[in-house]
Coordinates of C-alpha atoms and ligand atoms in Angstrom, one line a residue:
X1 CA -2.3 117.9 -76.1
X2 CA -3.3 115.7 -73.1
X3 CA -1.7 114.9 -69.9
X4 CA 0.5 112.3 -71.5
X5 CA 2.2 114.8 -73.7
X6 CA 2.5 117.3 -70.9
X7 CA 4.5 114.7 -68.9
X8 CA 6.5 113.9 -72.0
X9 CA 7.7 117.4 -72.5
X10 CA 8.3 118.1 -68.9
X11 CA 10.6 115.0 -68.7
X12 CA 12.3 115.9 -71.9
X13 CA 13.2 119.3 -70.7
X14 CA 14.6 117.9 -67.5
X15 CA 16.6 115.5 -69.4
X16 CA 18.0 117.9 -71.8
X17 CA 19.6 119.5 -68.8
X18 CA 20.9 116.2 -67.5
X19 CA 21.7 114.9 -71.0
X20 CA 25.3 115.9 -71.2
X21 CA 26.2 114.3 -67.9
X22 CA 24.4 111.1 -68.8
X23 CA 26.0 110.7 -72.1
X24 CA 29.5 111.3 -70.6
X25 CA 29.0 108.8 -67.8
X26 CA 27.5 106.2 -70.1
X27 CA 30.1 106.5 -72.8
X28 CA 32.7 106.0 -70.1
X29 CA 31.2 102.7 -69.0
X30 CA 33.4 99.7 -69.7
X31 CA 30.7 98.0 -71.7
X32 CA 30.0 100.7 -74.2
X33 CA 33.5 101.7 -74.9
X34 CA 34.1 99.0 -77.5
X35 CA 30.7 99.5 -79.1
X36 CA 31.6 102.0 -81.8
X37 CA 28.9 101.3 -84.4
X38 CA 26.3 99.4 -82.4
X39 CA 27.5 96.3 -84.0
X40 CA 28.0 94.3 -80.9
X41 CA 25.1 92.2 -79.4
X42 CA 25.2 92.4 -75.6
X43 CA 24.3 89.2 -73.7
X44 CA 22.2 89.8 -70.6
X45 CA 22.0 86.7 -68.4
X46 CA 18.9 86.1 -66.3
X47 CA 19.5 82.5 -65.2
X48 CA 19.4 83.6 -61.5
X49 CA 16.3 85.7 -61.9
X50 CA 13.9 84.6 -64.6
X51 CA 15.6 81.2 -64.6
X52 CA 15.0 80.9 -60.9
X53 CA 11.3 81.5 -61.3
X54 CA 10.9 77.9 -62.7
X55 CA 10.0 75.3 -60.1
X56 CA 12.9 73.5 -58.4
X57 CA 15.5 76.1 -59.3
X58 CA 16.4 77.3 -55.8
X59 CA 20.0 78.4 -56.2
X60 CA 21.0 80.6 -53.3
X61 CA 23.6 83.4 -53.0
X62 CA 26.7 81.1 -53.0
X63 CA 25.5 79.3 -56.1
X64 CA 24.6 82.5 -57.8
X65 CA 28.1 83.8 -57.2
X66 CA 29.5 80.6 -58.8
X67 CA 27.2 81.0 -61.8
X68 CA 28.2 84.7 -62.1
X69 CA 31.9 83.9 -62.1
X70 CA 31.3 81.3 -64.9
X71 CA 29.1 83.9 -66.8
X72 CA 32.0 86.4 -66.5
X73 CA 34.5 83.8 -67.8
X74 CA 32.0 83.0 -70.6
X75 CA 31.9 86.7 -71.7
X76 CA 28.3 87.5 -70.7
X77 CA 28.0 91.3 -70.4
X78 CA 25.2 91.9 -67.9
X79 CA 24.2 89.5 -65.1
X80 CA 20.8 89.8 -63.4
X81 CA 21.6 88.2 -60.1
X82 CA 18.1 88.5 -58.6
X83 CA 15.1 90.6 -57.6
X84 CA 16.5 92.3 -54.5
X85 CA 13.3 93.3 -52.9
X86 CA 11.7 89.9 -53.3
X87 CA 13.6 88.1 -50.5
X88 CA 16.6 88.3 -48.2
X89 CA 18.2 85.5 -50.3
X90 CA 17.8 87.4 -53.6
X91 CA 19.1 90.6 -51.9
X92 CA 22.2 88.6 -50.8
X93 CA 22.6 87.1 -54.2
X94 CA 22.6 90.5 -55.9
X95 CA 24.9 92.0 -53.2
X96 CA 27.5 89.2 -53.3
X97 CA 27.7 89.1 -57.1
X98 CA 28.1 92.9 -57.1
X99 CA 30.9 92.9 -54.6
X100 CA 32.7 89.6 -55.5
X101 CA 32.4 89.2 -59.3
X102 CA 34.5 91.3 -61.6
X103 CA 34.2 91.7 -65.3
X104 CA 30.4 91.7 -65.6
X105 CA 27.8 94.3 -65.0
X106 CA 25.7 93.3 -61.9
X107 CA 22.0 94.0 -62.1
X108 CA 18.9 93.7 -60.0
X109 CA 15.3 93.7 -61.1
X110 CA 12.9 96.2 -59.5
X111 CA 9.2 96.9 -60.1
X112 CA 8.2 100.6 -60.7
X113 CA 8.1 101.4 -57.0
X114 CA 10.5 103.3 -54.7
X115 CA 10.7 100.4 -52.3
X116 CA 11.9 98.0 -55.1
X117 CA 14.3 100.5 -56.6
X118 CA 15.8 101.4 -53.2
X119 CA 16.3 97.7 -52.4
X120 CA 18.0 97.2 -55.8
X121 CA 20.2 100.2 -55.2
X122 CA 21.2 99.1 -51.7
X123 CA 22.0 95.6 -52.9
X124 CA 24.2 97.0 -55.6
X125 CA 26.1 99.3 -53.3
X126 CA 29.9 98.8 -53.4
X127 CA 29.8 97.0 -56.8
X128 CA 33.1 96.2 -58.5
X129 CA 31.7 97.2 -61.9
X130 CA 29.2 100.0 -62.4
X131 CA 25.9 98.3 -61.7
X132 CA 22.5 98.4 -63.5
X133 CA 19.0 98.7 -62.2
X134 CA 16.4 97.0 -64.3
X135 CA 13.0 98.4 -63.7
X136 CA 9.8 97.4 -65.4
X137 CA 6.0 97.9 -65.7
X138 CA 3.4 96.2 -67.9
X139 CA 2.2 98.1 -71.0
X140 CA -0.3 95.7 -72.5
X141 CA -4.0 96.5 -72.0
X142 CA -4.7 93.1 -70.4
X143 CA -1.9 93.6 -67.8
X144 CA -2.7 97.2 -67.1
X145 CA -6.4 96.5 -66.6
X146 CA -6.3 93.2 -64.7
X147 CA -3.0 93.2 -62.9
X148 CA -2.1 96.9 -62.3
X149 CA -5.6 98.4 -62.5
X150 CA -4.0 101.5 -63.8
X151 CA -4.9 103.8 -66.7
X152 CA -2.5 104.4 -69.6
X153 CA -1.6 107.8 -68.3
X154 CA -0.9 106.5 -64.8
X155 CA 1.4 103.9 -66.3
X156 CA 3.3 106.5 -68.3
X157 CA 3.8 108.6 -65.2
X158 CA 5.1 105.5 -63.4
X159 CA 7.5 104.8 -66.2
X160 CA 9.0 108.3 -65.9
X161 CA 9.1 108.4 -62.1
X162 CA 10.6 104.9 -61.7
X163 CA 13.4 105.4 -64.3
X164 CA 14.2 108.9 -63.0
X165 CA 14.3 107.6 -59.5
X166 CA 16.6 104.7 -60.5
X167 CA 18.9 107.2 -62.2
X168 CA 19.4 109.0 -58.9
X169 CA 21.3 105.8 -57.8
X170 CA 23.0 104.5 -61.0
X171 CA 23.9 105.7 -64.5
X172 CA 22.9 102.4 -66.1
X173 CA 19.1 101.9 -66.0
X174 CA 17.3 99.4 -68.1
X175 CA 13.6 99.8 -68.5
X176 CA 11.3 96.9 -69.6
X177 CA 7.8 97.1 -71.0
X178 CA 6.3 93.9 -69.5
X179 CA 4.2 92.1 -72.2
X180 CA 5.5 94.6 -74.7
X181 CA 4.8 92.3 -77.6
X182 CA 1.1 92.2 -76.8
X183 CA 0.9 96.0 -76.1
X184 CA -0.8 98.5 -78.3
X185 CA 2.1 99.6 -80.5
X186 CA 1.3 103.4 -80.4
X187 CA 1.1 103.2 -76.6
X188 CA 4.3 101.2 -76.4
X189 CA 6.1 103.9 -78.4
X190 CA 4.9 106.6 -75.9
X191 CA 6.1 104.5 -73.0
X192 CA 9.5 103.9 -74.6
X193 CA 9.9 107.6 -75.1
X194 CA 9.0 108.3 -71.5
X195 CA 11.7 105.9 -70.3
X196 CA 14.3 107.3 -72.6
X197 CA 13.6 110.9 -71.6
X198 CA 13.7 109.8 -67.9
X199 CA 17.2 108.4 -68.5
X200 CA 16.9 104.7 -69.5
X201 CA 19.7 103.7 -71.9
X202 CA 18.5 100.2 -72.5
X203 CA 14.9 99.5 -73.4
X204 CA 13.7 96.0 -73.3
X205 CA 10.6 94.8 -75.2
X206 CA 9.9 91.3 -73.9
X207 CA 7.7 88.6 -75.4
X208 CA 6.7 87.9 -71.8
X209 CA 4.3 85.1 -72.7
X210 CA 6.1 83.6 -75.6
X211 CA 3.4 84.4 -78.1
X212 CA 4.9 86.0 -81.2
X213 CA 6.5 84.5 -84.4
X214 CA 10.0 85.5 -85.6
X215 CA 8.8 87.7 -88.4
X216 CA 6.5 89.7 -86.1
X217 CA 9.3 90.3 -83.6
X218 CA 11.7 91.5 -86.4
X219 CA 9.0 93.8 -87.6
X220 CA 8.1 95.2 -84.2
X221 CA 11.7 95.9 -83.2
X222 CA 12.7 97.6 -86.5
X223 CA 9.5 99.6 -86.5
X224 CA 10.1 100.7 -82.9
X225 CA 13.6 101.9 -83.8
X226 CA 12.3 103.7 -86.9
X227 CA 9.4 105.4 -85.2
X228 CA 11.0 106.4 -82.0
X229 CA 13.9 108.5 -83.2
X230 CA 15.2 109.1 -79.7
X231 CA 16.4 105.5 -79.6
X232 CA 19.2 106.4 -82.1
X233 CA 19.5 110.0 -80.9
X234 CA 20.3 108.9 -77.3
X235 CA 22.2 105.8 -78.3
X236 CA 19.7 103.6 -76.6
X237 CA 20.1 99.8 -76.8
X238 CA 17.0 97.9 -77.7
X239 CA 16.7 94.6 -76.0
X240 CA 14.6 91.5 -76.5
X241 CA 13.6 88.9 -74.0
X242 CA 11.9 85.8 -75.4
X243 CA 10.1 82.8 -73.9
X244 CA 9.9 79.4 -75.5
X245 CA 6.2 78.6 -75.1
X246 CA 5.9 78.0 -78.9
X247 CA 9.5 76.7 -79.2
X248 CA 10.4 80.0 -80.9
X249 CA 12.6 81.6 -78.3
X250 CA 15.9 81.2 -80.2
X251 CA 14.3 82.1 -83.6
X252 CA 12.6 85.1 -82.0
X253 CA 15.8 86.4 -80.3
X254 CA 17.7 86.1 -83.6
X255 CA 14.8 87.9 -85.4
X256 CA 15.0 90.6 -82.8
X257 CA 18.7 91.1 -83.6
X258 CA 17.8 91.3 -87.3
X259 CA 15.3 94.0 -86.4
X260 CA 18.0 96.0 -84.6
X261 CA 18.0 94.7 -81.0
X262 CA 21.6 94.9 -79.6
X263 CA 20.9 93.2 -76.3
X264 CA 19.4 89.8 -75.8
X265 CA 18.2 88.4 -72.5
X266 CA 18.9 84.7 -72.1
X267 CA 19.6 82.0 -69.6
X268 CA 22.0 79.1 -69.4
X269 CA 20.5 75.9 -70.7
X270 CA 17.3 77.9 -71.4
X271 CA 15.9 77.5 -67.9
X272 CA 13.1 79.9 -67.0
X273 CA 9.4 80.3 -66.4
X274 CA 7.0 77.9 -68.1
X275 CA 8.7 76.6 -71.2
X276 CA 11.8 78.6 -70.4
X277 CA 13.7 81.6 -71.6
X278 CA 16.0 81.8 -74.7
X279 CA 19.0 79.5 -74.3
X280 CA 22.0 81.8 -75.1
X281 CA 24.2 79.1 -76.7
X282 CA 22.4 78.5 -80.0
X283 CA 22.0 82.3 -80.3
X284 CA 25.8 82.8 -79.9
X285 CA 26.6 80.0 -82.3
X286 CA 24.1 81.3 -84.9
X287 CA 25.7 84.7 -84.8
X288 CA 29.2 83.1 -85.1
X289 CA 28.3 80.7 -87.9
X290 CA 26.4 83.4 -89.8
X291 CA 28.6 86.3 -89.2
X292 CA 28.1 87.8 -92.6
X293 CA 24.4 87.4 -92.5
X294 CA 23.8 89.1 -89.1
X295 CA 26.8 91.5 -89.4
X296 CA 27.2 91.7 -85.6
X297 CA 29.8 90.7 -83.1
X298 CA 29.6 89.3 -79.5
X299 CA 32.0 88.8 -76.6
X300 CA 31.1 85.2 -75.8
X301 CA 34.0 82.8 -75.5
X302 CA 32.4 79.8 -77.2
X303 CA 34.8 77.3 -75.8
X304 CA 33.4 78.0 -72.3
X305 CA 29.9 77.0 -73.3
X306 CA 30.2 73.3 -72.3
X307 CA 31.6 74.0 -68.9
X308 CA 28.9 76.6 -68.3
X309 CA 26.1 74.1 -69.1
X310 CA 27.7 71.5 -66.8
X311 CA 28.2 73.9 -64.0
X312 CA 24.5 74.9 -64.0
X313 CA 23.5 71.2 -64.3
X314 CA 25.5 70.4 -61.1
X315 CA 24.2 73.4 -59.2
X316 CA 20.6 72.6 -60.0
X317 CA 21.1 68.8 -59.8
X318 CA 19.3 68.5 -63.1
X319 CA 20.8 66.8 -66.2
X320 CA 21.5 68.8 -69.3
X321 CA 18.7 67.6 -71.7
X322 CA 20.5 65.2 -74.0
X323 CA 19.1 66.9 -77.1
X324 CA 19.6 70.5 -75.9
X325 CA 21.2 72.4 -78.9
X326 CA 24.9 73.0 -78.8
X327 CA 25.5 71.4 -75.3
X328 CA 23.4 68.2 -75.0
X329 CA 25.0 64.9 -74.8
X330 CA 23.6 63.7 -78.1
X331 CA 24.6 66.7 -80.0
X332 CA 27.9 65.4 -81.2
X333 CA 27.1 61.7 -80.8
X334 CA 26.3 60.2 -84.1
X335 CA 24.3 57.1 -84.6
X336 CA 24.6 54.5 -81.9
X337 CA 28.0 55.1 -80.5
X338 CA 29.3 58.4 -79.1
X339 CA 31.5 60.5 -81.1
X340 CA 32.0 58.2 -84.1
X341 CA 34.1 60.7 -86.0
X342 CA 35.7 59.5 -89.1
X343 CA 32.7 57.3 -90.0
X344 CA 32.2 59.5 -93.0
X345 CA 35.8 60.7 -93.2
X346 CA 34.8 64.3 -92.7
X347 CA 33.0 65.6 -89.6
X348 CA 31.4 68.4 -91.6
X349 CA 29.2 65.8 -93.2
X350 CA 27.0 65.9 -90.1
X351 CA 28.3 68.7 -88.0
X352 CA 28.0 72.4 -88.4
X353 CA 30.3 73.1 -85.5
X354 CA 33.0 71.1 -83.7
X355 CA 32.8 69.8 -80.2
X356 CA 36.0 71.7 -79.3
X357 CA 34.6 75.0 -80.5
X358 CA 31.9 74.8 -77.8
X359 CA 33.8 73.0 -75.1
X360 CA 31.8 69.8 -75.4
X361 CA 33.3 66.8 -73.7
X362 CA 31.8 63.4 -73.9
X363 CA 32.9 62.5 -70.4
X364 CA 31.6 65.8 -69.0
X365 CA 28.0 64.7 -68.7
X366 CA 26.8 63.3 -65.4
X367 CA 24.8 60.1 -66.0
X368 CA 21.3 59.6 -64.7
X369 CA 19.2 56.6 -63.9
X370 CA 17.8 56.9 -67.4
X371 CA 21.3 56.1 -68.9
X372 CA 21.5 52.8 -70.6
X373 CA 24.1 50.1 -70.4
X374 CA 25.8 51.3 -73.5
X375 CA 26.0 54.9 -72.1
X376 CA 27.5 53.6 -68.9
X377 CA 30.0 51.4 -70.7
X378 CA 31.1 54.3 -72.9
X379 CA 31.5 56.6 -70.0
X380 CA 33.5 54.1 -68.0
X381 CA 35.8 53.6 -71.0
X382 CA 36.4 57.3 -71.1
X383 CA 37.3 57.2 -67.4
X384 CA 39.7 54.4 -68.0
X385 CA 37.7 51.2 -67.2
X386 CA 37.4 48.6 -69.9
X387 CA 34.6 46.2 -69.1
X388 CA 33.6 42.9 -70.7
X389 CA 30.0 42.0 -71.3
X390 CA 29.6 40.0 -68.0
X391 CA 31.3 42.5 -65.8
X392 CA 29.3 45.3 -67.4
X393 CA 26.1 43.5 -66.5
X394 CA 27.1 43.3 -62.9
X395 CA 28.3 46.9 -62.7
X396 CA 25.2 48.2 -64.5
X397 CA 23.0 46.6 -61.8
X398 CA 25.0 48.3 -59.2
X399 CA 24.8 51.6 -61.1
X400 CA 21.1 51.3 -61.6
X401 CA 20.3 50.7 -57.9
X402 CA 22.6 53.6 -57.0
X403 CA 21.2 56.0 -59.6
X404 CA 17.6 55.3 -58.7
X405 CA 16.3 58.2 -56.7
X406 CA 19.2 60.4 -57.6
X407 CA 19.1 63.0 -60.3
X408 CA 22.7 62.7 -61.4
X409 CA 25.6 60.4 -61.1
X410 CA 28.9 62.2 -61.4
X411 CA 32.2 60.8 -62.6
X412 CA 33.5 60.7 -59.1
X413 CA 30.6 58.5 -58.1
X414 CA 31.3 56.2 -61.1
X415 CA 34.9 55.8 -59.8
X416 CA 33.4 54.9 -56.4
X417 CA 31.0 52.3 -57.9
X418 CA 33.9 50.7 -59.8
X419 CA 35.8 50.7 -56.6
X420 CA 33.0 49.0 -54.7
X421 CA 32.7 46.5 -57.5
X422 CA 36.4 45.7 -58.0
X423 CA 37.5 45.8 -54.4
X424 CA 34.8 43.4 -53.6
X425 CA 35.4 41.0 -56.5
X426 CA 39.1 41.1 -57.2
X427 CA 40.9 42.1 -54.1
X428 CA 39.0 40.6 -51.2
X429 CA 42.2 39.2 -49.7
X430 CA 44.0 42.4 -49.8
X431 CA 41.5 44.9 -48.6
X432 CA 41.2 46.5 -45.2
X433 CA 38.0 45.5 -43.5
X434 CA 36.3 47.4 -40.7
X435 CA 35.7 44.9 -38.0
X436 CA 34.4 46.9 -35.2
X437 CA 33.7 50.5 -34.1
X438 CA 32.5 51.9 -30.9
X439 CA 32.2 55.3 -29.5
X440 CA 30.9 56.9 -26.3
X441 CA 30.6 60.3 -24.8
X442 CA 32.6 60.8 -21.6
X443 CA 32.1 64.3 -20.1
X444 CA 32.6 66.8 -22.9
X445 CA 34.5 64.6 -25.2
X446 CA 33.7 61.6 -27.3
X447 CA 36.1 58.6 -27.2
X448 CA 36.1 56.1 -30.1
X449 CA 37.9 52.9 -30.9
X450 CA 38.2 51.2 -34.2
X451 CA 39.3 47.7 -35.2
X452 CA 40.5 46.9 -38.7
X453 CA 41.3 43.6 -40.2
X454 CA 44.2 43.7 -42.7
X455 CA 46.1 40.6 -44.0
X456 CA 44.3 38.4 -41.5
X457 CA 45.6 40.5 -38.5
X458 CA 43.5 42.8 -36.3
X459 CA 44.7 46.3 -35.7
X460 CA 43.3 48.7 -33.2
X461 CA 43.2 52.5 -32.8
X462 CA 41.7 54.9 -30.3
X463 CA 40.8 58.5 -30.6
X464 CA 39.1 61.4 -28.9
X465 CA 37.2 64.4 -30.3
X466 CA 34.5 67.0 -29.8
X467 CA 32.1 64.8 -31.8
X468 CA 31.8 61.1 -32.7
X469 CA 33.1 61.4 -36.2
X470 CA 36.1 63.4 -35.2
X471 CA 36.9 60.8 -32.5
X472 CA 36.3 57.9 -34.9
X473 CA 38.4 59.6 -37.6
X474 CA 41.4 59.8 -35.1
X475 CA 40.9 56.2 -34.0
X476 CA 40.7 55.1 -37.7
X477 CA 44.0 57.0 -38.5
X478 CA 45.7 55.2 -35.6
X479 CA 44.4 51.8 -36.7
X480 CA 45.4 52.5 -40.3
X481 CA 48.9 53.4 -39.2
X482 CA 49.0 50.1 -37.3
X483 CA 48.1 48.3 -40.5
X484 CA 50.9 49.9 -42.5
X485 CA 53.0 53.0 -41.9
X486 CA 52.5 54.3 -45.5
X487 CA 48.8 54.7 -44.7
X488 CA 49.7 57.6 -42.4
X489 CA 50.1 59.8 -45.5
X490 CA 46.6 59.4 -46.6
X491 CA 44.4 62.5 -45.9
X492 CA 40.7 63.2 -46.0
X493 CA 40.0 65.8 -48.6
X494 CA 36.3 65.7 -48.9
X495 CA 33.5 64.6 -46.6
X496 CA 29.9 64.9 -47.3
X497 CA 27.1 63.4 -45.2
X498 CA 23.5 63.6 -46.3
X499 CA 20.6 62.6 -44.2
X500 CA 17.6 61.2 -46.1
X501 CA 14.0 61.6 -45.1
X502 CA 12.4 59.6 -42.3
X503 CA 13.3 61.2 -39.0
X504 CA 15.1 59.0 -36.6
X505 CA 15.2 56.1 -39.1
X506 CA 16.6 58.2 -41.9
X507 CA 19.5 56.7 -43.8
X508 CA 22.8 58.7 -43.6
X509 CA 24.8 58.7 -46.9
X510 CA 28.5 59.4 -46.5
X511 CA 30.8 60.3 -49.4
X512 CA 34.5 60.5 -48.7
X513 CA 37.5 61.4 -50.8
X514 CA 41.0 60.6 -49.6
X515 CA 44.3 61.5 -51.2
X516 CA 47.9 60.4 -50.9
X517 CA 50.6 62.4 -52.6
X518 CA 49.7 61.1 -56.0
X519 CA 46.5 59.2 -55.9
X520 CA 42.8 59.7 -55.0
X521 CA 40.3 57.3 -53.6
X522 CA 36.5 57.5 -53.2
X523 CA 34.2 55.8 -50.7
X524 CA 30.5 55.7 -50.2
X525 CA 28.4 54.0 -47.5
X526 CA 24.9 54.3 -46.1
X527 CA 23.6 53.4 -42.7
X528 CA 21.1 54.8 -40.1
X529 CA 24.2 55.2 -37.9
X530 CA 25.8 58.1 -39.6
X531 CA 29.1 57.7 -37.8
X532 CA 29.3 54.1 -38.9
X533 CA 28.4 55.1 -42.5
X534 CA 31.2 57.7 -42.4
X535 CA 33.8 55.3 -41.1
X536 CA 32.8 52.7 -43.6
X537 CA 33.0 55.2 -46.4
X538 CA 36.4 56.2 -45.1
X539 CA 37.7 52.6 -45.1
X540 CA 36.3 52.1 -48.6
X541 CA 38.0 55.2 -49.9
X542 CA 41.4 54.0 -48.5
X543 CA 40.8 50.6 -50.1
X544 CA 40.0 52.3 -53.4
X545 CA 43.1 54.4 -53.2
X546 CA 45.3 51.4 -52.5
X547 CA 43.7 48.9 -54.9
X548 CA 42.3 50.8 -57.8
X549 CA 43.6 54.4 -57.2
X550 CA 43.0 57.2 -59.6
X551 CA 45.8 59.6 -60.4
X552 CA 45.1 62.9 -58.5
X553 CA 45.0 65.1 -61.6
X554 CA 42.2 63.0 -63.2
X555 CA 39.5 63.8 -60.7
X556 CA 37.6 66.8 -59.5
X557 CA 37.5 67.2 -55.7
Ligands
MN601 MN1 10.6 86.5 -68.5

């Protein structure tokens, strides 16, 4: 027996001593309690780790926490919040999810090094739910030779050391064999055993480069379970992690489940490196629709799928691809119009699932500059605006110029565009017009004055504040009160100012939402003078509330 087996037995002996403690602590974990016969597939979300490795996905700690709360509501079991050692932001993401999000197992990725594992453990300190450390090392010859420059024996030693070290911090350790699916199978089995004897209770065999076909994955997973008896002996969960390079990620993940995998690593909307990771939603729906075939359960609340897709889309400012299975805008839109149910008399003629069952809402999708006139018209109808052909043409031009250069146009922005359009066209005589604004710094404070024209009469207001917008806002309130006492009840509930590129000449874009007791109004304006843009947007929002007005409960602020 060579060195490999020596290590193997040494580890086994140590673990036999630790075994009782491990089994007790693990069977007490909240996740595993329900899993009597290994018939539940656990969903492991890596949207904020692997998903973040795709270009343009730079969600920080606050967004990671929002996504984690949604993942918990969705019923995801384990949430990989980041790679703690890789950056301060990732560390914060892991730490905040661990401390703030209940009902989900927080997890950090770590390479097979003490530095990585210590960082992961530190980030997971104080977690609300028993946390997981996910450590990995490559096991394929190509990775070991060219990336790690390590021999097989050295890699096996690292596997044991890293898992054992991670177990000194947490009970729940997942070990991944990077590039497992291209690894020599006999060597992969040795490495999996090392990890199990060192205390890993989840073993992940990723198709890191998205290379294999479904039948191959099914075969590999079932062979691994059959030929490494310790997997069953120790109640180890085998996991798959697939990539979509050959458009097989969903099929491969389902094949992995058929082969015996009971954890699947996925992302929301399938984001991830290169062609992306497995999109969890079609996997969930396949398991639900073919319950008898797969014979497994899951904890996903399918009605939260739609909201989850839209949340990620708004965090990343990227539209949900319209043909993305289960959640895309076209998925339940038959033929030319959206949602023409009843065309055939029975929705099952064309649908294998219902929009309600996956929380799909026609009006939930932000539009983009690619949206056509029909799409805009349909959306506006759902928001309560019926437009004739001529009006639609005018509004579409306004929409197109607004949408160009933006990734998404939200429902609130559509309300705003309608307000700009209708206030300008129909209500010119009744609207409040900003006639003049001036502001100046006097000592430590800024003084501002605003003049509004309302019903043909000029009304003035003065204000003071620490900054120009605060001063202008006070002056504006006074002027509005002078126009009409009832305007005093309108309050600012959202203010967002973005500065474009171009230094001193950059255009400031102000978005404002105001509310009265029952109604909401939106305003938008752009100007190089950001104070002017803000006040213009404010006045627009007030006009919108007065002239068009949207009932408060119909908008998201
Ligand atoms: Mn990956």
